[in-house]
Amino acid sequence: MEKNMVESDKITGELTLAPVAPEHAKELGRICFEAFRSIHDKHAFDRDFPTLEAGEGVINFLVSRDDFHGVAALIDGKPVGSNFISFTDPVAGVGPITVDPERHERGIGRALMKAVIDAAHERGVEEIRLMQDSFNSRSLSLYASLGFDVREPVALVQATPAEVVTDATVRLASTVDVAEMNELCLANYKVSRGNEIGNAIKYGFSPMIAERRGRITGYLIPGFLGHGAAETVDDAAALAAEAGKLPGNQARFFCPLREADLYRRLLADRHRVMKIMNLMTLGPYEQPEGVWMPSVFY
């Protein structure tokens, strides 16, 4: 367990940082729900985690994954916040970071961010990314002060089962598709997300592919943790329409606003923009090409 000395003067009680343990999960799930509820309700946005059970579920899921590193903030041994970082593939993705709303302005968030950045650097990982709610000026300032740059404004989109006319067919992906999906990922993102794609199939995230003439020309893993890539806007539109058949939050995905043709197509197909976020990066970054739909991590 590591004592945080840098910010301790701002905190009543002793702040320590420790790996997230199973016994922390329930309280950290409650904090996750309350933290997102308070900021989203304040700005009148739909909640990312609509129920307490949803907050608990995501924390339990991340704690169970050996490719995620979780850090708990404890004051006098009691959990008051947490942060996670994904080491699934070469690029590390940060989040969710949450602090008990009653403990804001005490340096806990900064300590949690420094902890996951240090964890990445200890593993030799230099490319670190996250997605930031644009309406949350506090988190934007925190991440910028730690060296993160804003790279891309991104819309969170609620998909609807739109009627589209393309020559692509859409089906669920299977493990035999992973290598070809990752080839498209490498072409568009310039980095491998092969493990992430494989895990999406393993954990039942409903990854889907678009095919034309027997060749994969697009894929989409719906939901906050998912991402997608495609050769054409038509391919992406076919995938978005299919994602719209999924329930609730599962039918969400991200669209970079500077992908103007894709964004206009999604609006024309009556998909709904929920909010705007910022893709932020620390360390080396190569701008994606083609049609790409990032995850809540990058």
Short mmCIF file of C-alpha atoms in Angstrom, two decimals, residues 19-274:
data_model
loop_
_atom_site.label_atom_id
_atom_site.label_comp_id
_atom_site.label_asym_id
_atom_site.label_seq_id
_atom_site.Cartn_x
_atom_site.Cartn_y
_atom_site.Cartn_z
CA PRO A 19 -4.76 -2.14 -5.72
CA VAL A 20 -8.53 -2.54 -5.93
CA ALA A 21 -9.47 -5.64 -3.93
CA PRO A 22 -12.70 -7.66 -4.17
CA GLU A 23 -13.78 -6.36 -0.76
CA HIS A 24 -13.64 -2.80 -2.11
CA ALA A 25 -15.85 -3.51 -5.10
CA LYS A 26 -19.31 -2.96 -3.60
CA GLU A 27 -18.48 0.42 -2.07
CA LEU A 28 -16.55 1.51 -5.16
CA GLY A 29 -19.56 0.51 -7.27
CA ARG A 30 -21.75 2.77 -5.15
CA ILE A 31 -19.25 5.61 -5.52
CA CYS A 32 -19.08 5.04 -9.28
CA PHE A 33 -22.87 5.34 -9.53
CA GLU A 34 -23.07 8.41 -7.26
CA ALA A 35 -20.18 10.21 -8.96
CA PHE A 36 -21.63 9.83 -12.46
CA ARG A 37 -25.17 10.52 -11.19
CA SER A 38 -24.17 13.79 -9.55
CA ILE A 39 -22.32 15.26 -12.53
CA HIS A 40 -24.79 14.05 -15.18
CA ASP A 41 -27.85 15.17 -13.21
CA LYS A 42 -26.24 18.56 -12.59
CA HIS A 43 -25.86 19.12 -16.34
CA ALA A 44 -29.14 17.36 -17.26
CA PHE A 45 -27.51 14.56 -19.27
CA ASP A 46 -28.60 10.93 -19.31
CA ARG A 47 -26.62 8.91 -16.79
CA ASP A 48 -23.87 6.64 -18.07
CA PHE A 49 -24.77 4.27 -15.22
CA PRO A 50 -28.55 4.54 -14.82
CA THR A 51 -28.77 2.38 -11.67
CA LEU A 52 -26.72 1.46 -8.65
CA GLU A 53 -26.55 -2.08 -10.00
CA ALA A 54 -24.98 -0.79 -13.22
CA GLY A 55 -22.24 1.00 -11.28
CA GLU A 56 -21.56 -2.07 -9.19
CA GLY A 57 -21.58 -4.25 -12.28
CA VAL A 58 -18.90 -2.31 -14.15
CA ILE A 59 -16.59 -2.22 -11.11
CA ASN A 60 -17.02 -5.95 -10.51
CA PHE A 61 -16.34 -6.62 -14.19
CA LEU A 62 -13.13 -4.56 -14.23
CA VAL A 63 -11.91 -6.07 -10.95
CA SER A 64 -12.34 -9.55 -12.45
CA ARG A 65 -10.15 -8.74 -15.48
CA ASP A 66 -6.43 -9.44 -15.25
CA ASP A 67 -5.77 -7.07 -18.16
CA PHE A 68 -7.04 -4.09 -16.14
CA HIS A 69 -5.14 -2.46 -13.29
CA GLY A 70 -7.34 -0.88 -10.63
CA VAL A 71 -6.30 1.61 -7.94
CA ALA A 72 -8.44 2.35 -4.89
CA ALA A 73 -8.18 5.57 -2.89
CA LEU A 74 -8.67 4.89 0.81
CA ILE A 75 -9.02 7.39 3.65
CA ASP A 76 -8.40 5.75 7.00
CA GLY A 77 -8.94 2.44 5.21
CA LYS A 78 -12.34 3.33 3.73
CA PRO A 79 -12.74 3.45 -0.09
CA VAL A 80 -13.43 6.96 -1.39
CA GLY A 81 -12.62 6.55 -5.08
CA SER A 82 -11.01 4.43 -7.76
CA ASN A 83 -9.41 4.50 -11.18
CA PHE A 84 -8.68 1.81 -13.77
CA ILE A 85 -6.36 1.45 -16.72
CA SER A 86 -6.52 -1.15 -19.48
CA PHE A 87 -3.39 -3.01 -20.56
CA THR A 88 -5.29 -5.23 -22.98
CA ASP A 89 -3.36 -4.02 -26.05
CA PRO A 90 -0.33 -1.77 -26.69
CA VAL A 91 -2.27 1.45 -26.02
CA ALA A 92 -3.49 1.91 -22.44
CA GLY A 93 -6.97 3.31 -21.80
CA VAL A 94 -7.90 5.08 -18.56
CA GLY A 95 -11.22 4.92 -16.74
CA PRO A 96 -13.61 5.05 -15.18
CA ILE A 97 -12.16 7.37 -12.55
CA THR A 98 -14.62 8.20 -9.78
CA VAL A 99 -14.39 9.96 -6.44
CA ASP A 100 -17.06 10.14 -3.75
CA PRO A 101 -18.91 13.42 -4.47
CA GLU A 102 -18.46 14.40 -0.82
CA ARG A 103 -14.68 14.17 -1.22
CA HIS A 104 -14.14 16.43 -4.25
CA GLU A 105 -11.56 19.24 -4.23
CA ARG A 106 -9.22 17.21 -2.01
CA GLY A 107 -6.63 16.00 -4.50
CA ILE A 108 -7.93 12.42 -4.66
CA GLY A 109 -8.62 12.47 -8.40
CA ARG A 110 -5.13 13.77 -9.16
CA ALA A 111 -3.58 11.08 -6.97
CA LEU A 112 -5.60 8.38 -8.75
CA MET A 113 -4.61 9.68 -12.18
CA LYS A 114 -0.93 9.82 -11.25
CA ALA A 115 -1.15 6.26 -9.95
CA VAL A 116 -2.42 4.77 -13.23
CA ILE A 117 0.01 6.85 -15.31
CA ASP A 118 2.86 5.56 -13.13
CA ALA A 119 1.55 2.00 -13.53
CA ALA A 120 1.66 2.39 -17.31
CA HIS A 121 5.17 3.81 -17.31
CA GLU A 122 6.37 1.02 -15.03
CA ARG A 123 5.21 -1.42 -17.72
CA GLY A 124 6.96 0.57 -20.45
CA VAL A 125 3.63 1.81 -21.89
CA GLU A 126 3.89 5.36 -23.22
CA GLU A 127 0.63 5.66 -25.22
CA ILE A 128 -2.16 6.49 -22.74
CA ARG A 129 -5.63 7.69 -23.71
CA LEU A 130 -9.03 8.48 -22.22
CA MET A 131 -12.43 9.92 -23.08
CA GLN A 132 -13.53 13.03 -21.16
CA ASP A 133 -17.03 14.50 -20.78
CA SER A 134 -16.82 17.91 -22.44
CA PHE A 135 -19.20 19.49 -19.92
CA ASN A 136 -16.98 18.52 -16.99
CA SER A 137 -14.51 21.41 -16.82
CA ARG A 138 -12.98 20.05 -13.62
CA SER A 139 -11.82 16.79 -15.20
CA LEU A 140 -10.72 18.58 -18.39
CA SER A 141 -8.46 20.84 -16.35
CA LEU A 142 -7.11 17.93 -14.31
CA TYR A 143 -6.18 15.84 -17.33
CA ALA A 144 -4.64 18.79 -19.17
CA SER A 145 -2.53 19.66 -16.13
CA LEU A 146 -1.19 16.09 -16.13
CA GLY A 147 -0.09 16.40 -19.77
CA PHE A 148 -3.07 15.06 -21.71
CA ASP A 149 -3.89 16.76 -25.01
CA VAL A 150 -7.35 17.08 -26.54
CA ARG A 151 -7.25 15.28 -29.89
CA GLU A 152 -10.82 14.81 -31.05
CA PRO A 153 -14.37 15.88 -30.18
CA VAL A 154 -16.52 12.76 -30.13
CA ALA A 155 -20.30 12.25 -30.01
CA LEU A 156 -21.82 9.50 -27.92
CA VAL A 157 -24.59 8.12 -30.14
CA GLN A 158 -27.69 6.16 -29.19
CA ALA A 159 -28.33 3.87 -32.14
CA THR A 160 -31.78 3.20 -33.52
CA PRO A 161 -32.78 0.33 -35.85
CA ALA A 162 -32.62 2.55 -38.92
CA GLU A 163 -33.49 1.40 -42.41
CA VAL A 164 -30.39 1.65 -44.58
CA VAL A 165 -29.67 0.64 -48.14
CA THR A 166 -26.14 -0.70 -48.68
CA ASP A 167 -24.53 -3.65 -50.38
CA ALA A 168 -23.06 -4.82 -47.08
CA THR A 169 -24.41 -7.69 -45.01
CA VAL A 170 -24.05 -7.66 -41.23
CA ARG A 171 -23.60 -10.63 -38.92
CA LEU A 172 -22.21 -11.37 -35.47
CA ALA A 173 -18.45 -11.85 -35.32
CA SER A 174 -16.80 -15.08 -34.21
CA THR A 175 -13.28 -15.97 -33.13
CA VAL A 176 -12.30 -16.89 -36.69
CA ASP A 177 -12.91 -13.24 -37.70
CA VAL A 178 -10.54 -11.67 -35.15
CA ALA A 179 -7.41 -11.57 -37.31
CA GLU A 180 -9.19 -9.97 -40.27
CA MET A 181 -10.98 -7.51 -37.98
CA ASN A 182 -7.65 -6.51 -36.45
CA GLU A 183 -6.15 -5.96 -39.92
CA LEU A 184 -8.84 -3.35 -40.51
CA CYS A 185 -8.17 -1.92 -37.06
CA LEU A 186 -4.46 -1.58 -37.83
CA ALA A 187 -5.22 0.15 -41.13
CA ASN A 188 -7.51 2.72 -39.48
CA TYR A 189 -6.23 3.16 -35.90
CA LYS A 190 -2.52 2.47 -36.61
CA VAL A 191 -2.43 0.26 -33.50
CA SER A 192 -3.52 -3.28 -32.72
CA ARG A 193 -6.70 -3.92 -30.73
CA GLY A 194 -6.73 -7.64 -31.40
CA ASN A 195 -6.97 -8.69 -27.75
CA GLU A 196 -9.80 -6.23 -27.20
CA ILE A 197 -11.67 -7.65 -30.19
CA GLY A 198 -11.15 -11.20 -28.96
CA ASN A 199 -12.34 -10.31 -25.46
CA ALA A 200 -15.46 -8.66 -26.87
CA ILE A 201 -16.41 -11.98 -28.41
CA LYS A 202 -15.45 -13.89 -25.25
CA TYR A 203 -17.55 -11.68 -22.96
CA GLY A 204 -20.59 -11.53 -25.24
CA PHE A 205 -20.47 -7.85 -26.21
CA SER A 206 -22.25 -8.59 -29.52
CA PRO A 207 -19.43 -7.54 -31.89
CA MET A 208 -20.71 -7.43 -35.44
CA ILE A 209 -19.07 -7.29 -38.85
CA ALA A 210 -20.07 -5.89 -42.23
CA GLU A 211 -19.13 -7.97 -45.24
CA ARG A 212 -19.12 -7.29 -48.95
CA ARG A 213 -18.34 -10.09 -51.39
CA GLY A 214 -17.07 -12.32 -48.59
CA ARG A 215 -14.61 -9.76 -47.20
CA ILE A 216 -14.86 -7.94 -43.86
CA THR A 217 -15.24 -4.23 -44.58
CA GLY A 218 -16.27 -3.02 -41.15
CA TYR A 219 -16.89 -4.04 -37.57
CA LEU A 220 -18.53 -2.53 -34.50
CA ILE A 221 -18.42 -3.59 -30.88
CA PRO A 222 -21.39 -1.70 -29.40
CA GLY A 223 -21.40 -0.15 -25.93
CA PHE A 224 -19.08 2.12 -23.96
CA LEU A 225 -16.25 -0.42 -23.95
CA GLY A 226 -16.58 -1.16 -27.66
CA HIS A 227 -15.16 0.46 -30.78
CA GLY A 228 -15.38 0.07 -34.53
CA ALA A 229 -13.72 0.61 -37.87
CA ALA A 230 -14.94 0.50 -41.46
CA GLU A 231 -13.81 1.04 -45.02
CA THR A 232 -16.77 3.23 -45.94
CA VAL A 233 -19.53 5.28 -44.35
CA ASP A 234 -22.05 2.83 -45.84
CA ASP A 235 -20.42 -0.03 -43.95
CA ALA A 236 -20.52 1.95 -40.70
CA ALA A 237 -24.15 2.91 -41.32
CA ALA A 238 -25.14 -0.74 -41.77
CA LEU A 239 -23.41 -1.63 -38.50
CA ALA A 240 -25.04 1.27 -36.63
CA ALA A 241 -28.48 0.21 -37.85
CA GLU A 242 -27.91 -3.33 -36.60
CA ALA A 243 -26.59 -2.04 -33.26
CA GLY A 244 -29.85 -0.11 -32.89
CA LYS A 245 -31.65 -3.41 -32.34
CA LEU A 246 -29.83 -3.93 -29.03
CA PRO A 247 -31.42 -2.76 -25.75
CA GLY A 248 -30.56 0.43 -23.85
CA ASN A 249 -26.93 1.35 -23.28
CA GLN A 250 -25.80 -1.64 -25.34
CA ALA A 251 -26.94 0.26 -28.46
CA ARG A 252 -24.47 3.12 -27.96
CA PHE A 253 -21.22 3.90 -29.76
CA PHE A 254 -18.94 6.86 -30.44
CA CYS A 255 -18.55 8.96 -33.59
CA PRO A 256 -15.67 11.46 -34.07
CA LEU A 257 -17.26 14.77 -35.07
CA ARG A 258 -14.55 15.49 -37.62
CA GLU A 259 -15.67 12.34 -39.45
CA ALA A 260 -18.24 14.69 -40.96
CA ASP A 261 -19.63 12.34 -43.61
CA LEU A 262 -20.21 9.62 -41.02
CA TYR A 263 -21.73 12.07 -38.53
CA ARG A 264 -24.17 13.48 -41.11
CA ARG A 265 -25.11 9.97 -42.21
CA LEU A 266 -25.89 8.94 -38.63
CA LEU A 267 -28.09 12.02 -38.19
CA ALA A 268 -29.88 11.27 -41.46
CA ASP A 269 -30.52 7.72 -40.25
CA ARG A 270 -32.09 9.21 -37.07
CA HIS A 271 -29.52 8.00 -34.55
CA ARG A 272 -29.50 10.27 -31.49
CA VAL A 273 -26.54 12.20 -30.08
CA MET A 274 -26.42 11.87 -26.29
#
